[in-house]
Amino acid sequence: MSLPPEKATELKQIIHDHLIKMDIHGKIRDVLAETVRGNGHHGQRSLSEEDFIHALQRRGIVDDVMKDLNFTNLDVSHTEVDAVNKSATRFVDKNVTQLKTTNISPLRRYFYLQVLGGKAFLEHLQEPEPLPGQVCSTFTLHLHFRNQRFRSKPVPCACEPDLQEGFLLEVHRDGPGDASKMADATTMLSICDPVHMVLIKTDTSGDTTLISSYFLDWRRVLSAPNGKTNVSVELLGVGSECKVAVGVLNLKLELYPPLTETLSSDVITTQQSLERQKTAEKERLFLVYAKQWWQEFLEIRPSHQSKLVKIFAQDENGVNRPVCSYVRVLRAGRLLESPRQAARFVSLLAQERAPVVGGGVRQEQWCSMMAFLCRNKGDCEDHATLLCSLLLGFGLDAYVCVGTKAKNIPHTWVMTCGTDGSITFWESFTAHRYVHRPIDPDAPPMVPQPKPTHPYRTLGCVFNHKTFLANCQPSDAVELCVFNFTDGSRWKAMSEEAVRSVCAPGSTSSLPPTPPLCSPSVVPNEASNQLELEMRYLLAEHRKDLGLATVWDDHLSYLLSAALSAYELERCTGVSCGNEEFQDAVRRAVPDGHTFKGFPIHFLHRNARRAFATCLRSQFCEEIVCCRGDHVRLAVRVRVFAYPESACAVWIMFACKYRSVL
């Protein structure tokens, strides 16, 4: 079985480390010196490479090396190999050094993207070299190309970061029945999908920052002799710094197998120029149409000028794109089982507004889906577009809503329309669902009206991947809205053909491709055990500082698992269950005359010290942690629930029981 080329660099490093460990260079020098002396004494011819290899074999050097190099993970059943070959979506965790088979077919074309390091990251010019074992900020490079995602090992932040990685990217054909055929030069020239490269900085507390989002046109390799070329790409910042260079990456592109006849660089340049012209013309025509549509909308009522009707939004690179292009039909495969679980997953991605230098008005920045997923946090627009995309993938009629919530704060959320006409609002930050019950403004005063349970106040427009509708009802108050989208007197729709011309996948070369979701990167049981051990240590140390002893009740700790599981299930489904069994078990575990106290809390991170410090700010938790009394027994339980990407729900419960003294 051949070794996947994407593992070549990794395997070389493993072998190199092993050879250094057994001092192979010293042994080779000894054998070489001995062989040369033997040849000189016998007046033989000059030493050849074959003679030297035979000498190494006679001394057993080769056998010693091979004996210790065992790759037990290379033995994979045919069923597993077939399963891998059927899947085009792959995610390689470079933190794992085990070798596994991957989808390599001699009938397909690949290009190998090798990162040879970075330079000119001047923001980190003064950073000292990290000491061995020292925790420091790191860079991680994420890649996406045609449904394939990869990420690099984290490397310390530096002016010249040591990003040394190789990624094997498959170039497959799009036509029916063509996926298994090798792409020729003409086919590859027509593939305008770029390699989306996202650079993420992770600080010592685990907080992530989006450094750069870059789209690499890889087709220059089609004109390179022998299918190999080196290129340096300048990474620009994001948001308000999108025109400022943050650093340079040195790349090497290599085509496997190489083309028998390379293309002319002029042909590639011409193709790229034609694509840009075609995209520019489509965007120009849509802009002309959007301006005309907006004027018609303003002529309906002068008050429409102040409505939140958002047609374009700026992405992390400062590019204005139609809002419909941020939504896609996204299927999560086996990673998410239901729409409500999808809402729970999106709510676990942290909330953060786009950073801005200085004060002033809030800066709005909509991120591409790849940048949002890699950073694992974003603003309400990022959460809403991702949730809408997932709900569309589950077959729901979903839309992103742009409006305001309390205190007239701009906000974005999601809504779904049922086949029975019911309207449900989904809050992407919390996964809460609200059934919309409209108020009838023409009803008599004595008729009871439903009170809104949702936090939303006004609604300016709704949209998804193919529809854009502006609210042209007399009032934009959500509780008065009638969601009959076919009624032109209430909703002004954009032409679906116009939206499709610039927002449909593949319609323009400037649209970022939609990345697949990646399986969880956290092993729940291991993460739960590790975090629980850390929390026990912190609690015991805190009590020691107070002069209190700590006696653990492991049985009580185990019983808390049922409660934590029920809490997460309720967040996912909205249904509470299992509480009766938990209460019964606790009653049995707490003797008569004893008091039980418990404190559950939820986090989006796995930093034990941060979590413990947050817990101590609660008076209820502090009463448990600092409990004094007779026969005090303490318990703590941690449950980590893993979701796609790096998202996780962390539940921690502190508890104690003690003898009540009157």
XYZ file of C-alpha atoms in Angstrom:
662
model
C 0.000 0.000 0.000
C 1.402 3.364 -1.036
C 1.811 6.181 1.447
C -0.508 9.170 0.920
C 1.544 12.136 -0.263
C -0.139 14.395 2.293
C 1.579 12.336 4.999
C 5.028 12.483 3.417
C 6.245 15.469 5.414
C 4.872 14.019 8.634
C 6.506 10.617 8.024
C 9.848 12.226 7.200
C 9.755 14.100 10.497
C 8.977 10.910 12.457
C 11.818 9.010 10.777
C 14.201 11.943 11.210
C 13.475 12.145 14.935
C 13.943 8.405 15.304
C 17.289 8.401 13.450
C 18.599 11.232 15.605
C 17.509 9.375 18.729
C 19.517 6.256 17.796
C 22.544 8.334 16.674
C 22.399 6.984 13.126
C 24.884 9.571 11.830
C 27.569 8.409 14.250
C 27.035 4.761 13.301
C 27.189 5.576 9.588
C 30.456 7.502 10.070
C 31.985 4.525 11.914
C 30.957 2.073 9.187
C 32.149 4.453 6.474
C 35.549 4.909 8.125
C 35.935 1.168 8.639
C 34.940 0.357 5.045
C 37.299 2.991 3.608
C 40.208 1.665 5.699
C 39.446 -1.896 4.565
C 39.350 -0.895 0.925
C 42.627 1.056 1.264
C 44.463 -1.896 2.842
C 43.392 -4.263 0.073
C 44.072 -1.798 -2.743
C 40.520 -2.065 -3.998
C 38.658 0.347 -6.271
C 36.901 3.442 -4.918
C 33.939 2.839 -2.602
C 30.566 2.815 -4.374
C 27.134 3.507 -2.903
C 26.200 -0.174 -3.304
C 29.299 -1.288 -1.371
C 28.435 1.114 1.439
C 24.820 -0.132 1.665
C 26.049 -3.734 1.843
C 28.399 -2.717 4.668
C 25.495 -1.148 6.582
C 23.440 -4.319 6.125
C 26.305 -6.553 7.325
C 26.657 -4.490 10.496
C 22.872 -4.750 11.116
C 22.337 -0.973 11.006
C 19.448 -1.191 8.524
C 17.759 -3.976 10.508
C 18.034 -1.958 13.735
C 16.356 1.037 12.095
C 13.497 -0.924 10.534
C 12.891 -2.973 13.668
C 11.874 0.101 15.677
C 9.846 1.845 12.970
C 6.403 0.236 13.349
C 3.303 1.928 11.952
C 0.534 -0.210 13.334
C -2.218 2.106 12.101
C -1.515 1.428 8.438
C -3.465 -1.843 8.503
C -6.976 -0.789 7.570
C -9.738 -3.085 6.424
C -11.082 -2.890 2.879
C -14.415 -1.740 4.278
C -12.791 1.283 5.930
C -10.857 2.123 2.771
C -14.036 1.934 0.687
C -15.834 4.151 3.172
C -13.066 6.750 2.917
C -13.089 6.591 -0.887
C -16.792 7.367 -0.978
C -16.391 10.587 0.969
C -15.040 13.754 -0.610
C -15.092 15.678 2.670
C -11.979 15.234 4.772
C -10.534 17.045 7.728
C -6.961 16.377 8.747
C -6.027 17.070 12.343
C -2.303 17.757 12.154
C -1.945 17.406 15.916
C -2.257 13.630 15.505
C 0.849 11.791 14.361
C -0.862 8.458 13.659
C -0.722 7.423 10.013
C -4.032 6.549 8.397
C -5.102 5.743 4.869
C -6.781 8.486 2.905
C -8.560 8.821 -0.398
C -5.772 8.530 -2.985
C -6.738 7.343 -6.447
C -4.306 6.913 -9.369
C -7.137 8.058 -11.648
C -7.518 11.465 -10.044
C -5.538 14.672 -10.168
C -4.143 16.362 -7.048
C -2.089 19.372 -6.261
C 0.164 19.502 -3.241
C 0.205 22.855 -1.467
C 3.245 23.156 0.751
C 3.675 26.022 3.202
C 7.373 26.820 3.541
C 7.130 29.320 6.372
C 6.097 32.895 6.929
C 7.866 36.232 7.167
C 7.245 39.930 7.788
C 4.613 39.422 10.507
C 5.821 42.711 11.934
C 3.259 42.872 14.727
C 5.236 40.066 16.393
C 8.672 41.544 15.722
C 9.445 42.156 19.408
C 8.093 38.854 20.713
C 10.806 36.798 22.451
C 11.480 33.191 21.546
C 9.230 30.955 23.667
C 11.044 28.834 26.231
C 10.612 25.032 26.089
C 7.255 24.127 27.618
C 6.168 27.775 27.837
C 2.581 28.524 26.836
C 2.512 31.159 24.097
C 0.218 32.573 21.420
C 0.023 30.461 18.259
C -0.849 30.711 14.575
C -3.011 28.057 12.889
C -3.601 27.993 9.137
C -6.948 26.629 7.879
C -7.569 25.654 4.238
C -10.716 24.945 2.246
C -10.838 23.777 -1.354
C -13.819 22.152 -3.088
C -15.372 20.451 -0.053
C -11.997 19.592 1.507
C -10.796 21.189 4.728
C -7.413 21.031 6.426
C -5.634 22.780 9.255
C -2.001 23.090 10.245
C -0.305 22.433 13.531
C -0.316 25.498 15.770
C 3.063 27.245 15.737
C 4.326 30.020 18.060
C 3.557 33.561 16.870
C 6.703 35.213 15.551
C 7.883 37.676 12.946
C 8.864 34.628 10.868
C 6.461 31.887 12.044
C 7.637 28.340 11.406
C 4.589 27.268 9.391
C 5.842 24.123 7.662
C 2.923 22.066 6.372
C 1.817 20.124 3.336
C -1.779 19.706 2.133
C -2.862 17.318 -0.624
C -5.883 18.788 -2.438
C -7.952 16.774 -4.887
C -8.979 18.425 -8.153
C -12.093 16.513 -9.224
C -14.400 17.062 -12.158
C -17.940 18.330 -11.693
C -19.892 16.613 -14.463
C -22.180 13.600 -13.869
C -20.068 10.464 -13.744
C -16.850 12.478 -14.040
C -15.869 12.499 -10.367
C -13.670 9.420 -10.758
C -11.955 10.621 -13.953
C -8.679 12.479 -13.983
C -9.052 16.183 -14.648
C -7.119 17.354 -17.696
C -5.562 20.777 -18.204
C -8.650 22.270 -19.869
C -10.932 21.050 -17.096
C -8.659 22.396 -14.372
C -8.397 25.746 -16.134
C -12.194 26.063 -15.955
C -12.240 25.384 -12.180
C -12.291 28.869 -10.702
C -12.741 27.742 -7.083
C -9.901 29.273 -5.062
C -8.100 27.827 -2.065
C -9.505 29.724 0.903
C -6.745 30.242 3.470
C -7.706 31.520 6.925
C -5.050 32.416 9.490
C -6.168 32.279 13.129
C -4.261 33.496 16.178
C -4.937 31.747 19.497
C -3.728 33.521 22.635
C -2.611 31.925 25.883
C -6.156 31.912 27.286
C -7.527 30.091 24.226
C -9.169 33.169 22.711
C -9.104 33.228 18.890
C -8.589 36.171 16.533
C -9.059 36.247 12.772
C -5.778 37.526 11.305
C -6.313 37.102 7.572
C -8.662 35.568 5.017
C -6.992 34.984 1.638
C -8.222 33.447 -1.620
C -5.444 31.750 -3.600
C -5.862 31.185 -7.329
C -3.898 27.944 -7.665
C -4.121 27.642 -11.469
C -0.723 29.256 -12.023
C 0.703 25.761 -11.421
C -0.835 24.658 -14.746
C 1.812 26.631 -16.626
C 4.739 25.651 -14.410
C 7.424 23.345 -15.851
C 7.265 19.871 -14.268
C 4.077 20.977 -12.508
C 5.978 22.778 -9.724
C 6.095 26.434 -8.792
C 6.941 28.598 -5.795
C 4.921 31.645 -4.860
C 4.829 34.211 -2.060
C 1.426 35.551 -1.041
C 0.876 38.745 0.917
C -1.787 38.336 3.589
C -3.934 41.377 4.324
C -5.750 42.132 7.561
C -9.495 42.009 8.122
C -12.205 44.537 8.899
C -10.898 48.074 9.290
C -7.368 46.763 8.539
C -8.284 45.010 5.278
C -5.854 47.188 3.297
C -2.911 46.608 5.656
C -0.459 43.738 5.092
C -0.035 41.443 8.098
C 2.581 39.060 6.713
C 3.811 36.897 3.846
C 3.511 33.144 3.328
C 5.917 31.231 1.110
C 4.134 28.465 -0.785
C 5.094 25.675 -3.139
C 2.465 24.282 -5.511
C 2.961 20.896 -7.138
C 0.645 18.978 -9.473
C 0.279 15.176 -9.163
C 0.634 13.627 -11.653
C 2.207 16.446 -13.688
C 0.644 17.471 -16.979
C 2.142 15.999 -20.132
C 1.705 19.411 -21.777
C 1.612 22.537 -19.649
C -0.567 25.490 -20.506
C 0.797 28.846 -21.543
C 0.772 31.498 -18.838
C -0.995 33.783 -21.334
C -3.862 31.284 -21.598
C -4.263 31.229 -17.818
C -4.103 35.026 -17.570
C -6.705 35.363 -20.316
C -9.035 32.883 -18.581
C -8.722 34.737 -15.276
C -9.331 38.067 -16.995
C -12.480 36.729 -18.714
C -13.803 35.423 -15.383
C -13.219 38.781 -13.721
C -14.952 40.618 -16.561
C -17.928 38.254 -16.435
C -18.209 38.649 -12.667
C -17.867 42.434 -12.855
C -20.605 42.639 -15.488
C -23.008 40.495 -13.430
C -22.318 42.560 -10.323
C -22.788 45.807 -12.285
C -26.145 44.683 -13.677
C -27.323 43.578 -10.236
C -26.275 46.908 -8.737
C -28.243 48.779 -11.407
C -31.276 46.574 -10.710
C -30.894 46.986 -6.910
C -30.806 50.793 -7.223
C -33.962 50.792 -9.343
C -35.687 48.364 -6.933
C -34.747 50.566 -3.965
C -36.177 53.681 -5.613
C -39.443 51.855 -6.235
C -39.500 50.767 -2.593
C -38.976 54.353 -1.376
C -41.810 55.608 -3.586
C -44.287 53.375 -1.729
C -43.857 55.350 1.505
C -41.355 58.055 2.497
C -40.929 56.333 5.878
C -39.273 53.364 4.127
C -36.058 55.390 4.075
C -35.500 54.555 7.758
C -36.344 50.837 7.528
C -33.589 48.263 7.981
C -33.586 46.913 4.439
C -30.101 45.534 3.939
C -29.265 44.531 0.368
C -25.454 44.501 0.623
C -23.079 43.670 3.480
C -19.320 43.970 3.837
C -17.312 40.800 4.528
C -14.080 40.424 6.505
C -12.024 41.590 3.501
C -14.035 44.769 3.039
C -15.833 43.433 -0.071
C -19.486 44.416 -0.531
C -21.588 41.346 -1.330
C -25.368 40.811 -1.646
C -26.685 39.502 1.674
C -28.291 36.519 -0.079
C -24.795 35.245 -0.948
C -24.059 34.674 2.750
C -26.742 31.960 2.945
C -26.336 28.488 1.447
C -28.133 25.170 1.693
C -25.789 23.442 4.160
C -26.185 19.763 5.019
C -24.301 18.521 8.059
C -24.342 14.812 7.190
C -24.189 12.721 10.371
C -22.787 15.554 12.471
C -26.164 17.098 13.346
C -29.345 15.075 13.652
C -32.125 17.672 13.745
C -32.893 21.374 13.218
C -32.992 21.959 16.974
C -29.610 20.331 17.420
C -28.327 22.595 14.642
C -29.663 25.608 16.560
C -27.921 24.358 19.699
C -24.628 24.010 17.783
C -24.823 27.559 16.415
C -25.615 28.943 19.875
C -22.382 27.371 21.208
C -20.268 29.522 18.894
C -19.222 32.534 20.934
C -20.589 36.024 20.362
C -18.173 38.806 19.448
C -18.577 42.044 17.562
C -16.039 43.050 14.962
C -13.124 44.748 16.739
C -12.643 48.436 15.978
C -9.826 50.810 16.862
C -11.208 53.697 18.876
C -14.789 54.448 19.867
C -17.802 55.484 17.866
C -20.585 53.618 16.105
C -20.590 49.819 16.085
C -18.766 48.457 13.062
C -20.751 45.865 11.164
C -18.814 43.009 9.583
C -20.350 39.911 8.055
C -17.874 37.034 7.831
C -17.598 34.347 5.188
C -18.722 31.010 6.588
C -15.191 29.574 6.523
C -13.757 32.467 8.552
C -16.629 32.257 11.057
C -16.220 28.502 11.572
C -12.434 28.696 11.917
C -12.617 31.507 14.451
C -15.532 29.839 16.273
C -17.147 33.162 17.141
C -18.861 36.075 15.457
C -21.701 38.580 15.605
C -25.449 38.003 15.234
C -25.255 38.185 11.420
C -22.744 35.311 11.271
C -24.807 33.151 13.631
C -28.059 33.872 11.803
C -26.735 33.121 8.302
C -25.151 29.843 9.498
C -28.332 28.749 11.291
C -30.479 29.655 8.280
C -28.158 27.639 6.013
C -28.418 24.591 8.298
C -32.220 24.852 8.578
C -32.465 25.033 4.777
C -30.336 21.881 4.678
C -32.904 20.169 6.934
C -35.623 21.034 4.414
C -37.225 23.966 6.255
C -38.411 27.180 4.609
C -35.963 29.412 6.485
C -35.132 33.103 6.208
C -32.753 35.536 7.888
C -34.585 38.474 9.482
C -33.003 41.933 9.775
C -34.592 44.298 12.276
C -34.274 45.557 15.830
C -34.771 44.257 19.347
C -35.306 46.136 22.629
C -33.937 49.702 22.869
C -33.923 49.870 19.054
C -30.683 47.850 18.817
C -30.112 46.386 15.316
C -30.349 42.610 15.373
C -30.484 39.612 13.058
C -32.340 36.354 13.697
C -33.929 33.467 11.767
C -37.496 32.519 11.028
C -39.147 29.451 9.484
C -42.503 29.201 7.740
C -44.546 26.043 8.277
C -46.738 24.452 5.631
C -49.735 25.359 7.814
C -48.771 29.046 7.761
C -47.222 29.055 11.234
C -44.232 31.319 11.804
C -41.410 30.426 14.209
C -38.565 32.725 15.197
C -35.168 31.190 16.092
C -32.685 33.162 18.195
C -29.267 32.029 16.968
C -27.420 33.182 20.119
C -29.513 31.077 22.505
C -31.286 28.450 20.321
C -34.620 29.656 21.765
C -37.684 29.289 19.542
C -40.685 31.628 19.597
C -44.013 30.981 17.871
C -45.266 34.194 16.268
C -48.847 35.129 17.151
C -49.775 38.326 15.304
C -51.931 41.032 16.858
C -55.052 42.110 14.972
C -55.019 45.944 15.047
C -58.647 46.065 13.808
C -60.033 43.879 16.600
C -62.393 45.467 19.169
C -60.690 46.819 22.304
C -62.231 44.191 24.558
C -60.908 41.263 22.533
C -57.817 39.800 24.258
C -54.652 40.042 22.173
C -51.653 37.674 22.426
C -48.622 39.066 24.182
C -45.351 38.671 22.245
C -42.902 36.276 23.896
C -40.027 37.134 21.585
C -37.562 40.030 22.112
C -37.869 41.429 18.574
C -39.403 44.849 17.919
C -39.203 45.779 14.227
C -38.543 43.902 10.989
C -37.130 45.524 7.863
C -36.450 42.633 5.486
C -36.082 38.851 5.214
C -33.901 36.843 2.844
C -32.368 33.465 2.104
C -30.156 32.046 -0.644
C -32.641 32.813 -3.447
C -35.223 35.267 -2.065
C -35.082 38.846 -0.825
C -38.224 40.521 0.564
C -38.607 43.996 2.051
C -41.344 44.728 4.552
C -43.644 47.385 3.068
C -46.515 47.061 5.561
C -47.729 50.290 7.222
C -46.020 49.293 10.479
C -42.751 47.387 10.750
C -43.558 46.218 14.308
C -43.012 42.459 14.422
C -46.211 41.718 16.368
C -48.257 43.406 13.581
C -46.487 41.737 10.654
C -48.399 39.385 8.381
C -45.988 36.907 6.797
C -47.824 36.267 3.544
C -44.900 36.661 1.162
C -47.096 36.272 -1.931
C -48.959 39.476 -1.013
C -47.194 42.212 -2.984
C -48.906 44.941 -0.953
C -47.151 43.732 2.204
C -43.805 42.468 0.891
C -41.770 43.812 -2.023
C -39.732 40.992 -3.535
C -36.579 41.183 -5.586
C -36.442 39.234 -8.819
C -35.293 35.687 -8.022
C -33.482 35.627 -11.348
C -31.530 38.760 -10.406
C -30.615 37.281 -7.014
C -29.601 34.002 -8.625
C -27.329 35.774 -11.121
C -24.941 36.906 -8.375
C -25.724 34.640 -5.403
C -26.150 31.110 -6.754
C -23.140 28.793 -6.203
C -20.764 29.175 -9.138
C -22.602 32.203 -10.534
C -19.567 34.445 -10.070
C -15.918 33.714 -9.391
C -15.870 36.191 -6.495
C -18.199 34.181 -4.217
C -16.445 32.220 -1.463
C -17.229 28.491 -1.709
C -19.272 26.922 1.095
C -17.166 24.779 3.452
C -18.407 21.502 4.934
C -18.721 21.139 8.686
C -15.964 19.170 10.404
C -16.468 16.453 12.970
C -15.839 17.334 16.643
C -12.186 17.847 17.556
C -12.842 17.057 21.231
C -13.106 13.559 22.753
C -15.935 14.131 25.265
C -14.977 11.531 27.887
C -11.306 12.499 27.967
C -12.093 16.219 28.069
C -14.667 15.688 30.838
C -12.263 13.669 32.981
C -9.410 16.135 32.530
C -11.509 19.193 33.331
C -13.076 17.489 36.351
C -9.646 16.658 37.773
C -8.580 20.287 37.336
C -11.759 21.570 39.000
C -11.246 19.202 41.945
C -7.703 20.445 42.387
C -8.759 24.119 42.256
C -11.592 23.561 44.722
C -9.369 21.673 47.169
C -6.664 24.366 46.955
C -9.237 27.102 47.516
C -10.557 25.356 50.624
C -7.008 24.766 51.863
C -6.388 28.532 51.661
C -9.454 28.986 53.865
C -8.171 26.410 56.343
C -10.837 23.843 55.371
C -10.363 20.162 54.655
C -11.900 18.579 51.550
C -13.548 15.152 51.615
C -14.983 13.943 48.307
C -18.096 11.824 47.823
C -17.434 10.007 44.535
C -20.857 8.350 44.505
C -22.600 11.716 44.775
C -20.361 13.077 42.012
C -21.438 10.238 39.744
C -25.128 10.900 40.412
C -24.750 14.481 39.178
C -24.138 13.191 35.629
C -27.853 12.522 35.164
C -28.704 16.153 35.894
C -26.052 17.529 33.537
C -27.207 15.215 30.749
C -30.808 16.360 31.268
C -29.765 20.027 31.143
C -28.054 19.578 27.777
C -30.947 17.542 26.393
C -33.316 20.328 27.379
C -31.131 22.916 25.610
C -31.176 20.753 22.461
C -34.834 19.740 22.338
C -36.640 22.162 24.619
C -38.029 19.172 26.536
C -37.143 18.560 30.180
C -36.837 14.924 31.229
C -35.045 12.760 33.787
C -35.460 15.185 36.680
C -37.565 12.757 38.741
C -34.935 10.004 38.605
C -32.171 12.441 39.580
C -34.115 13.748 42.566
C -34.910 10.221 43.725
C -31.240 9.189 43.476
C -30.109 12.229 45.466
C -32.674 11.565 48.202
C -31.291 8.049 48.550
C -27.695 9.299 48.637
C -28.306 11.990 51.268
C -28.964 10.504 54.751
C -31.747 11.742 57.020
C -30.786 14.868 58.895
C -28.422 15.988 56.105
C -28.774 18.900 53.685
C -27.967 18.761 49.945
C -26.991 21.781 47.834
C -26.193 21.803 44.136
C -25.075 24.478 41.669
C -24.991 23.786 37.888
C -23.356 26.208 35.446
C -22.742 26.222 31.701
C -19.647 27.339 29.737
C -18.517 27.467 26.112
C -14.827 26.888 26.945
C -12.702 24.325 28.806
C -10.389 26.662 30.725
C -10.606 25.398 34.328
C -9.250 28.524 36.047
C -11.551 30.872 34.141
C -14.526 28.642 34.877
C -13.717 28.338 38.595
C -13.227 32.099 38.953
C -16.622 32.660 37.294
C -18.283 30.122 39.593
C -16.942 31.817 42.726
C -18.653 35.051 41.689
C -21.978 33.320 42.372
C -23.102 33.459 45.994
C -24.769 30.018 45.699
C -21.599 28.394 44.374
C -19.439 30.070 46.990
C -21.700 28.672 49.736
C -21.040 25.165 48.421
C -17.307 25.564 47.791
C -16.723 27.191 51.194
C -19.186 24.969 53.054
C -18.436 24.574 56.776
C -20.211 22.175 59.096
C -20.453 18.668 60.416
C -19.717 15.722 58.124
C -19.279 17.886 55.000
C -18.899 15.914 51.765
C -18.205 17.636 48.446
C -18.873 16.570 44.877
C -18.126 18.017 41.446
C -19.075 16.643 38.048
C -18.097 17.858 34.583
C -19.714 16.857 31.308
C -18.333 18.039 27.973
C -20.700 17.623 25.021
C -18.870 17.802 21.686
C -20.388 19.405 18.595
C -19.047 19.989 15.061
C -15.981 22.154 14.575
C -14.421 22.993 17.956
C -17.742 23.840 19.602
C -18.525 22.218 22.929
C -21.054 22.608 25.706
C -19.412 22.348 29.123
C -21.621 21.673 32.128
C -20.161 21.797 35.642
C -22.067 21.026 38.814
C -20.807 21.607 42.340
C -22.624 19.922 45.208
C -22.259 19.266 48.911
C -24.074 17.452 51.667
C -23.665 18.096 55.366
C -25.358 17.295 58.642
C -27.874 19.925 59.640
C -27.305 21.339 63.118
C -30.168 23.227 64.741
